[in-house]
Amino acid sequence: MHQLSAYQLIAKKRSSKSINSAEINWLIDGIISKKIPDYQTSAFLMATYLNGMTKKETAQLTEAMMKSGTVLHFDSQEVVDKHSTGGVGDKTSFILAPIAAACGVKVPMVAGRGLGHTGGTVDKIESIPNLKTEMSLENFKKQLMDSGIVLIGPTSEIAPADKIIYGLRDVTATIESIPLITASILSKKLAEGTNALVMDIKIGSGSFMKTRKRAEQLGRSIISVSKHFHRKCCALITDMSQPLGQYVGNSLEMVESINTLKGEGPEDLTHLSLELAAYMVLFAKKAKNIKEARKKCEEALYSGKALEKFKELIKLQSGDASFIDNPELFVVAPLKTEVLSKKSGYIKSFETQEIGLRLVDLKGGRKTKEDKLDLSVGFIFHKKIGDKVKKGESLVTIYHQKNQQGLADEMKEDFVKNLIKISNKKVNKPKLIVNILK
Ligand code: URA
């Protein structure tokens, strides 16, 4: 074979030509070994962003990225995971994983930290004192097989090529590319050993796929590449035009997750968690059809078995399980500022992405990877789209520190002027699950 060069591969992609698997493997090897400099990788990513990739190229890129680190294998068809494209108040993992595990599914969660307007599963669960989210992959496998539930943070052993590529995409405006997102998500999920995947793809003001059309394109791309690797996959297209549930902020979201596991959660969060868990149960062959899977999930939730599974996870990972019995132990910021409605009417819309960014302003989210978080700050929303509201009623409670009163007062104005819109006319509630792609 002739000598390959990054220049040639960039030129091919720039001219909308396909590259073959040997070329893709060479590229990923070069990125990992640092033989290819960041500027050439970035140029390749931009050419791919602009001209796309075929399904075959996307699958080959996924495979090369997956093989850039350790690849776990489980023969068991019971190993099933979920992945969400992220949003504001999205805490379904803490609810659906114990539900599915209580039904006999094995859920291998390798979760992320928050960056930008979306929160991170690992940051949220770390509001439980002493909880460890780092462990060897040997222990990860053992806990998965023994208990059926395990949660760790990002590790350089799983798909290290994605870490480098994602870092470059983040600063070169090349995140929103369907082949690059597909390869990024699936390289990690396949490497963690999942045999089936339930995708939750968000649409609306708090999501990063802004239209239903783009979300469905992403869903179809992920399903098609999963099938190439003989993995079952489905994608639920779900609403993120308003925060999911009522609580936003790291500790606050854990409190709401535990309430939900006690059967006392908000309707949207409970329904979505049950529905995602039901597809996991079906894929793991723990039910004959989706109806039976839903029933099993409801039983696991309302009998308290899922809550017990969650407690088991916390104990196995050295966390303080008394927080599960007494969620009031979670540290919540000392001051509350109420956002009062300036008029009567019906809630029309939320600027959800902006709301996620206000949490970052309170230091509940990160601007850079190095930022230290305040897990105790956040918001409790008292209204949903379509709800009736009276002048003077509280729309949101802001939880903040003493030195943030000025910021909270500014936010209060921002919420009523810009972030929550109220209409004089009745407003329909948005559909939570918009479509299911299989
Ligand atoms: N989530 C990922 O893991 N990768 C992407 O590229 C986008 C979202």
Coordinates of C-alpha atoms and ligand atoms in Angstrom, one line a residue:
M1 CA 0.0 0.0 0.0
H2 CA 1.2 3.5 -0.8
Q3 CA 2.4 5.7 2.1
L4 CA -0.6 7.4 3.8
S5 CA -0.6 11.0 4.8
A6 CA -3.0 13.1 6.8
Y7 CA -2.8 15.7 4.0
Q8 CA -4.2 13.2 1.5
L9 CA -7.0 12.1 3.9
I10 CA -8.0 15.7 4.6
A11 CA -8.0 16.5 0.8
K12 CA -10.2 13.4 0.1
K13 CA -12.8 14.4 2.7
R14 CA -12.6 18.0 1.5
S15 CA -13.6 16.7 -2.0
S16 CA -16.4 14.6 -0.6
K17 CA -14.6 11.3 -1.4
S18 CA -14.9 8.3 0.9
I19 CA -12.0 7.0 2.9
N20 CA -11.4 3.2 3.5
S21 CA -11.0 1.2 6.7
A22 CA -7.2 1.1 6.4
E23 CA -7.1 4.9 6.1
I24 CA -9.5 5.3 9.0
N25 CA -7.4 2.9 11.2
W26 CA -4.2 4.8 10.2
L27 CA -5.8 8.1 11.1
I28 CA -7.0 7.0 14.6
D29 CA -3.5 5.3 15.3
G30 CA -1.9 8.6 14.3
I31 CA -4.2 10.6 16.6
I32 CA -3.6 8.3 19.6
S33 CA 0.2 8.2 19.0
K34 CA 0.2 12.0 18.5
K35 CA 2.0 11.5 15.1
I36 CA -0.8 13.5 13.5
P37 CA -0.8 17.0 14.9
D38 CA -4.0 18.6 16.3
Y39 CA -4.3 21.0 13.4
Q40 CA -4.5 18.2 10.8
T41 CA -7.0 16.3 12.9
S42 CA -9.1 19.4 13.3
A43 CA -9.0 20.1 9.5
F44 CA -10.1 16.5 8.9
L45 CA -13.0 16.9 11.5
M46 CA -14.1 20.1 9.8
A47 CA -14.0 18.4 6.3
T48 CA -16.1 15.6 7.8
Y49 CA -18.5 18.0 9.4
L50 CA -19.1 19.8 6.1
N51 CA -19.2 16.7 3.8
G52 CA -20.4 13.9 6.0
M53 CA -19.5 10.2 5.9
T54 CA -21.2 7.2 4.4
K55 CA -22.7 4.6 6.8
K56 CA -19.8 2.3 6.1
E57 CA -17.2 5.0 6.9
T58 CA -19.2 5.9 10.1
A59 CA -19.1 2.2 11.2
Q60 CA -15.4 1.9 10.4
L61 CA -14.6 5.1 12.3
T62 CA -16.7 3.8 15.3
E63 CA -14.8 0.5 15.2
A64 CA -11.3 2.2 15.0
M65 CA -12.2 4.5 17.9
M66 CA -13.7 1.7 20.0
K67 CA -10.4 -0.3 19.5
S68 CA -8.3 2.6 20.5
G69 CA -8.6 1.3 24.2
T70 CA -9.8 -1.7 26.1
V71 CA -12.9 -3.4 24.7
L72 CA -15.0 -5.3 27.3
H73 CA -17.0 -8.3 26.2
F74 CA -20.0 -9.9 27.9
D75 CA -21.6 -13.0 26.4
S76 CA -24.7 -12.2 28.4
Q77 CA -27.5 -10.6 26.4
E78 CA -28.7 -9.1 29.7
V79 CA -26.0 -6.3 29.4
V80 CA -28.0 -3.3 28.2
D81 CA -27.3 0.4 28.6
K82 CA -29.1 3.8 27.9
H83 CA -27.5 6.9 26.5
S84 CA -29.1 10.4 26.5
T85 CA -27.9 13.3 24.4
G86 CA -28.4 15.4 27.5
G87 CA -30.5 18.3 28.7
V88 CA -31.5 20.3 31.8
G89 CA -32.8 18.3 34.8
D90 CA -32.1 15.0 32.9
K91 CA -31.6 12.5 35.8
T92 CA -33.3 9.4 34.3
S93 CA -30.2 7.3 34.7
F94 CA -30.5 7.2 38.5
I95 CA -34.1 5.9 38.2
L96 CA -34.1 3.7 35.1
A97 CA -30.8 1.8 35.9
P98 CA -32.0 0.5 39.3
I99 CA -35.5 -0.3 37.8
A100 CA -33.9 -2.3 35.0
A101 CA -31.4 -3.9 37.3
A102 CA -34.2 -4.9 39.6
C103 CA -35.8 -6.7 36.6
G104 CA -32.6 -8.6 35.9
V105 CA -30.9 -6.4 33.4
K106 CA -27.2 -5.7 33.8
V107 CA -26.5 -2.0 33.4
P108 CA -22.8 -0.9 32.7
M109 CA -22.8 2.8 33.2
V110 CA -19.8 4.8 32.1
A111 CA -21.1 8.2 32.7
G112 CA -19.9 11.8 31.9
R113 CA -19.4 15.1 33.7
G114 CA -21.3 18.2 32.9
L115 CA -19.9 20.8 30.4
G116 CA -21.8 23.8 29.1
H117 CA -25.6 23.9 29.7
T118 CA -26.1 20.2 30.4
G119 CA -25.4 18.5 33.7
G120 CA -23.3 15.4 34.2
T121 CA -24.4 12.1 35.9
V122 CA -21.0 11.7 37.7
D123 CA -21.2 15.2 39.2
K124 CA -24.7 14.7 40.4
I125 CA -24.1 11.3 42.1
E126 CA -20.9 12.7 43.8
S127 CA -23.1 14.8 46.0
I128 CA -23.4 11.5 48.0
P129 CA -20.4 11.7 50.4
N130 CA -17.5 9.2 49.9
L131 CA -19.1 7.7 46.7
K132 CA -16.3 6.4 44.4
T133 CA -16.8 6.7 40.7
E134 CA -13.4 5.4 39.8
M135 CA -12.5 1.7 39.8
S136 CA -10.5 -0.8 37.7
L137 CA -12.3 -2.3 34.7
E138 CA -11.8 -5.7 36.5
N139 CA -13.9 -4.4 39.4
F140 CA -16.3 -2.8 37.0
K141 CA -17.0 -6.1 35.3
K142 CA -17.3 -8.0 38.7
Q143 CA -19.8 -5.5 40.1
L144 CA -21.8 -5.6 36.9
M145 CA -22.0 -9.4 36.9
D146 CA -22.6 -9.7 40.7
S147 CA -25.1 -6.8 41.3
G148 CA -26.3 -5.8 37.8
I149 CA -25.6 -2.2 38.3
V150 CA -22.4 -0.1 38.3
L151 CA -21.5 3.5 37.6
I152 CA -18.1 5.0 36.8
G153 CA -16.8 8.2 35.4
P154 CA -14.9 8.8 32.2
T155 CA -11.8 6.6 32.0
S156 CA -8.9 6.9 29.6
E157 CA -9.1 3.1 29.1
I158 CA -12.4 3.3 27.2
A159 CA -12.2 4.7 23.7
P160 CA -9.3 7.2 24.4
A161 CA -9.5 8.4 20.8
D162 CA -12.9 9.9 21.5
K163 CA -11.4 11.9 24.4
I164 CA -8.9 13.6 22.0
I165 CA -11.3 14.0 19.1
Y166 CA -14.1 15.3 21.3
G167 CA -11.8 17.9 22.9
L168 CA -10.8 19.2 19.4
R169 CA -14.5 19.2 18.2
D170 CA -15.5 21.2 21.2
V171 CA -13.2 24.1 20.3
T172 CA -13.5 23.9 16.4
A173 CA -17.3 24.1 16.1
T174 CA -17.5 20.5 14.8
I175 CA -19.7 18.9 17.6
E176 CA -23.0 18.9 15.6
S177 CA -22.0 16.3 13.0
I178 CA -24.1 13.2 12.8
P179 CA -21.3 10.7 11.8
L180 CA -19.0 12.2 14.4
I181 CA -21.6 12.1 17.2
T182 CA -22.5 8.5 16.2
A183 CA -18.9 7.3 16.3
S184 CA -18.3 9.2 19.6
I185 CA -21.3 7.7 21.4
L186 CA -21.1 4.2 20.0
S187 CA -17.3 3.7 20.3
K188 CA -17.7 4.3 24.1
K189 CA -20.9 2.2 24.4
L190 CA -19.5 -0.7 22.4
A191 CA -16.2 -0.6 24.4
E192 CA -18.0 -0.8 27.7
G193 CA -19.5 -4.1 26.5
T194 CA -23.2 -3.3 26.1
N195 CA -25.1 -5.7 24.0
A196 CA -28.0 -3.5 23.3
L197 CA -28.6 0.3 23.7
V198 CA -31.6 2.5 24.3
M199 CA -31.1 6.0 23.1
D200 CA -32.9 9.1 24.5
I201 CA -32.5 11.8 21.9
K202 CA -33.7 15.2 23.1
I203 CA -35.4 17.9 21.1
G204 CA -36.4 21.4 22.0
S205 CA -34.9 24.5 23.6
G206 CA -32.6 22.6 26.0
S207 CA -31.3 20.0 23.6
F208 CA -28.3 20.0 21.3
M209 CA -30.1 18.6 18.3
K210 CA -32.4 21.5 17.7
T211 CA -35.0 20.1 15.4
R212 CA -36.9 16.8 15.2
K213 CA -35.5 16.1 11.7
R214 CA -31.9 16.3 13.0
A215 CA -32.7 14.2 16.1
E216 CA -34.3 11.5 13.9
Q217 CA -31.3 11.6 11.5
L218 CA -29.1 11.0 14.5
G219 CA -31.3 8.2 15.8
R220 CA -31.3 6.4 12.5
S221 CA -27.6 6.8 12.1
I222 CA -27.0 5.3 15.6
I223 CA -29.5 2.4 15.0
S224 CA -27.9 1.6 11.7
V225 CA -24.3 1.5 13.0
S226 CA -25.5 -0.5 16.1
K227 CA -27.1 -3.1 13.8
H228 CA -23.8 -3.3 11.8
F229 CA -22.2 -4.5 15.1
H230 CA -25.1 -6.8 15.8
R231 CA -26.4 -4.8 18.7
K232 CA -30.0 -4.1 19.3
C233 CA -30.8 -0.4 19.5
C234 CA -33.9 1.9 19.6
A235 CA -34.1 5.7 19.9
L236 CA -36.8 7.5 21.8
I237 CA -37.1 11.1 20.6
T238 CA -38.1 13.1 23.7
D239 CA -39.1 16.6 24.7
M240 CA -36.5 18.9 26.2
S241 CA -38.4 22.2 25.7
Q242 CA -38.6 22.5 29.5
P243 CA -36.5 21.1 32.3
L244 CA -37.2 17.4 33.0
G245 CA -38.9 17.0 36.4
Q246 CA -38.8 20.1 38.7
Y247 CA -35.3 20.1 40.2
V248 CA -32.2 21.3 38.5
G249 CA -28.8 21.3 40.2
N250 CA -26.6 18.5 41.4
S251 CA -27.7 17.7 45.0
L252 CA -31.3 18.8 44.2
E253 CA -31.5 16.4 41.3
M254 CA -30.4 13.5 43.5
V255 CA -33.2 14.4 46.0
E256 CA -35.7 14.3 43.1
S257 CA -34.3 11.0 41.8
I258 CA -34.7 9.4 45.3
N259 CA -38.2 10.8 45.6
T260 CA -39.0 9.3 42.2
L261 CA -37.5 5.9 43.3
K262 CA -39.9 6.1 46.2
G263 CA -42.8 6.5 43.8
E264 CA -43.2 10.2 44.6
G265 CA -41.6 11.8 41.6
P266 CA -43.0 14.2 39.0
E267 CA -45.1 12.6 36.3
D268 CA -42.8 13.4 33.3
L269 CA -39.6 12.1 35.0
T270 CA -41.4 9.0 36.2
H271 CA -43.0 8.2 32.9
L272 CA -39.8 8.7 30.8
S273 CA -37.7 6.7 33.2
L274 CA -40.2 3.8 33.2
E275 CA -40.5 3.9 29.4
L276 CA -36.7 3.8 28.8
A277 CA -36.3 1.1 31.4
A278 CA -39.0 -1.0 29.7
Y279 CA -37.1 -1.0 26.4
M280 CA -34.0 -2.1 28.3
V281 CA -35.9 -5.0 29.9
L282 CA -37.3 -6.0 26.5
F283 CA -33.8 -6.0 24.9
A284 CA -32.5 -8.1 27.8
K285 CA -35.3 -10.6 27.0
K286 CA -36.7 -10.2 30.5
A287 CA -40.2 -9.7 29.0
K288 CA -42.0 -11.1 26.0
N289 CA -43.3 -7.7 24.7
I290 CA -43.1 -4.0 25.6
K291 CA -46.4 -4.2 27.5
E292 CA -45.1 -6.9 29.8
A293 CA -41.8 -5.0 30.2
R294 CA -43.6 -1.8 31.3
K295 CA -45.6 -3.8 33.9
K296 CA -42.4 -5.3 35.3
C297 CA -40.8 -1.9 35.5
E298 CA -43.7 -0.4 37.3
E299 CA -43.7 -3.3 39.8
A300 CA -39.9 -2.8 40.4
L301 CA -40.5 0.9 41.0
Y302 CA -43.6 0.8 43.1
S303 CA -42.6 -2.2 45.2
G304 CA -39.4 -0.4 46.4
K305 CA -37.1 -3.0 44.7
A306 CA -35.6 -0.3 42.5
L307 CA -34.9 1.9 45.5
E308 CA -33.2 -1.0 47.2
K309 CA -31.0 -1.6 44.0
F310 CA -30.0 2.0 44.1
K311 CA -29.0 1.7 47.7
E312 CA -27.0 -1.4 46.9
L313 CA -25.1 0.6 44.2
I314 CA -24.3 3.4 46.6
K315 CA -23.0 0.9 49.3
L316 CA -21.0 -1.1 46.8
Q317 CA -19.3 2.1 45.7
S318 CA -18.5 3.2 49.3
G319 CA -21.2 6.0 49.4
D320 CA -23.1 7.0 52.5
A321 CA -26.4 5.1 52.0
S322 CA -28.1 7.0 54.8
F323 CA -28.7 9.8 52.2
I324 CA -31.1 7.5 50.4
D325 CA -33.2 7.0 53.5
N326 CA -32.9 10.6 54.5
P327 CA -32.6 12.8 51.4
E328 CA -32.8 15.9 53.7
L329 CA -29.1 15.1 54.4
F330 CA -28.1 16.4 51.0
V331 CA -26.5 19.8 51.3
V332 CA -28.7 22.4 49.7
A333 CA -27.5 26.1 49.4
P334 CA -28.6 28.2 52.4
L335 CA -30.6 31.0 50.6
K336 CA -33.7 30.9 48.6
T337 CA -34.9 33.6 46.2
E338 CA -38.4 33.2 44.8
V339 CA -39.2 34.2 41.2
L340 CA -42.8 35.6 41.3
S341 CA -44.9 35.8 38.2
K342 CA -45.7 39.4 37.1
K343 CA -48.9 38.3 35.4
S344 CA -51.7 35.7 35.3
G345 CA -52.0 33.3 32.3
Y346 CA -50.6 30.0 31.1
I347 CA -46.9 28.9 30.9
K348 CA -46.0 29.1 27.2
S349 CA -42.3 28.3 27.0
F350 CA -38.9 28.0 28.7
E351 CA -35.5 29.0 27.4
T352 CA -34.1 25.8 28.7
Q353 CA -30.6 26.0 27.4
E354 CA -30.3 29.5 28.9
I355 CA -31.6 28.1 32.2
G356 CA -28.8 25.5 32.1
L357 CA -26.3 28.3 31.7
R358 CA -27.8 30.2 34.7
L359 CA -26.9 27.1 36.8
V360 CA -23.3 27.5 35.5
D361 CA -23.4 31.1 36.6
L362 CA -24.3 29.9 40.1
K363 CA -21.2 27.6 39.8
G364 CA -23.5 24.5 39.6
G365 CA -22.0 23.7 36.2
R366 CA -18.7 24.1 34.4
K367 CA -17.4 26.7 32.0
T368 CA -14.0 24.9 31.7
K369 CA -13.0 21.4 32.5
E370 CA -11.0 22.6 35.5
D371 CA -13.9 24.5 37.3
K372 CA -14.8 23.3 40.8
L373 CA -18.5 22.8 41.2
D374 CA -20.9 24.0 44.0
L375 CA -23.2 20.9 44.1
S376 CA -25.6 22.6 46.5
V377 CA -27.0 25.4 44.2
G378 CA -29.9 25.1 41.7
F379 CA -33.5 25.7 40.9
I380 CA -36.9 24.2 41.8
F381 CA -39.5 24.9 39.1
H382 CA -43.1 25.1 40.3
K383 CA -44.8 25.2 36.9
K384 CA -44.7 23.3 33.6
I385 CA -45.7 24.3 30.0
G386 CA -49.6 24.6 29.9
D387 CA -50.0 25.1 33.6
K388 CA -52.2 28.0 34.8
V389 CA -50.4 30.7 36.8
K390 CA -51.6 33.6 38.9
K391 CA -49.9 37.0 39.3
G392 CA -47.6 36.8 42.4
E393 CA -47.3 33.0 42.4
S394 CA -43.8 31.6 42.6
L395 CA -42.5 30.2 39.2
V396 CA -39.1 29.1 40.4
T397 CA -37.1 29.0 43.7
I398 CA -33.4 29.8 43.2
Y399 CA -31.1 28.1 45.7
H400 CA -27.9 30.1 46.1
Q401 CA -25.0 31.1 48.5
K402 CA -25.0 34.2 50.7
N403 CA -22.5 36.0 48.4
Q404 CA -24.8 35.4 45.4
Q405 CA -27.8 37.6 46.4
G406 CA -27.0 40.2 43.7
L407 CA -26.7 37.5 41.1
A408 CA -30.0 35.8 42.3
D409 CA -31.8 39.1 42.0
E410 CA -30.6 39.6 38.5
M411 CA -31.6 36.1 37.6
K412 CA -35.1 36.7 39.1
E413 CA -35.6 39.5 36.6
D414 CA -34.1 37.4 33.8
F415 CA -36.5 34.5 34.5
V416 CA -39.7 36.7 34.3
K417 CA -38.5 38.8 31.4
N418 CA -36.7 36.3 29.2
L419 CA -36.5 32.7 30.4
I420 CA -40.2 31.8 31.1
K421 CA -42.9 33.1 28.7
I422 CA -46.5 33.4 29.8
S423 CA -49.5 33.6 27.4
N424 CA -53.0 34.9 28.0
K425 CA -54.4 32.0 26.0
K426 CA -54.5 28.3 27.0
V427 CA -51.4 26.4 26.0
N428 CA -51.2 22.7 25.2
K429 CA -48.7 20.5 27.1
P430 CA -45.9 19.2 24.9
K431 CA -45.8 15.5 24.1
L432 CA -43.0 13.9 26.2
I433 CA -42.2 11.0 23.9
V434 CA -42.4 12.3 20.4
N435 CA -41.4 9.3 18.4
I436 CA -39.8 5.9 18.8
L437 CA -37.3 4.7 16.2
K438 CA -36.4 1.0 16.0
Ligands
URA1 N1 -22.2 12.9 23.4 C1 -21.1 12.2 23.1 O1 -20.6 11.3 23.8 N2 -20.4 12.5 21.9 C2 -20.9 13.4 21.1 O2 -20.2 13.6 20.1 C3 -22.0 14.1 21.4 C4 -22.7 13.8 22.5

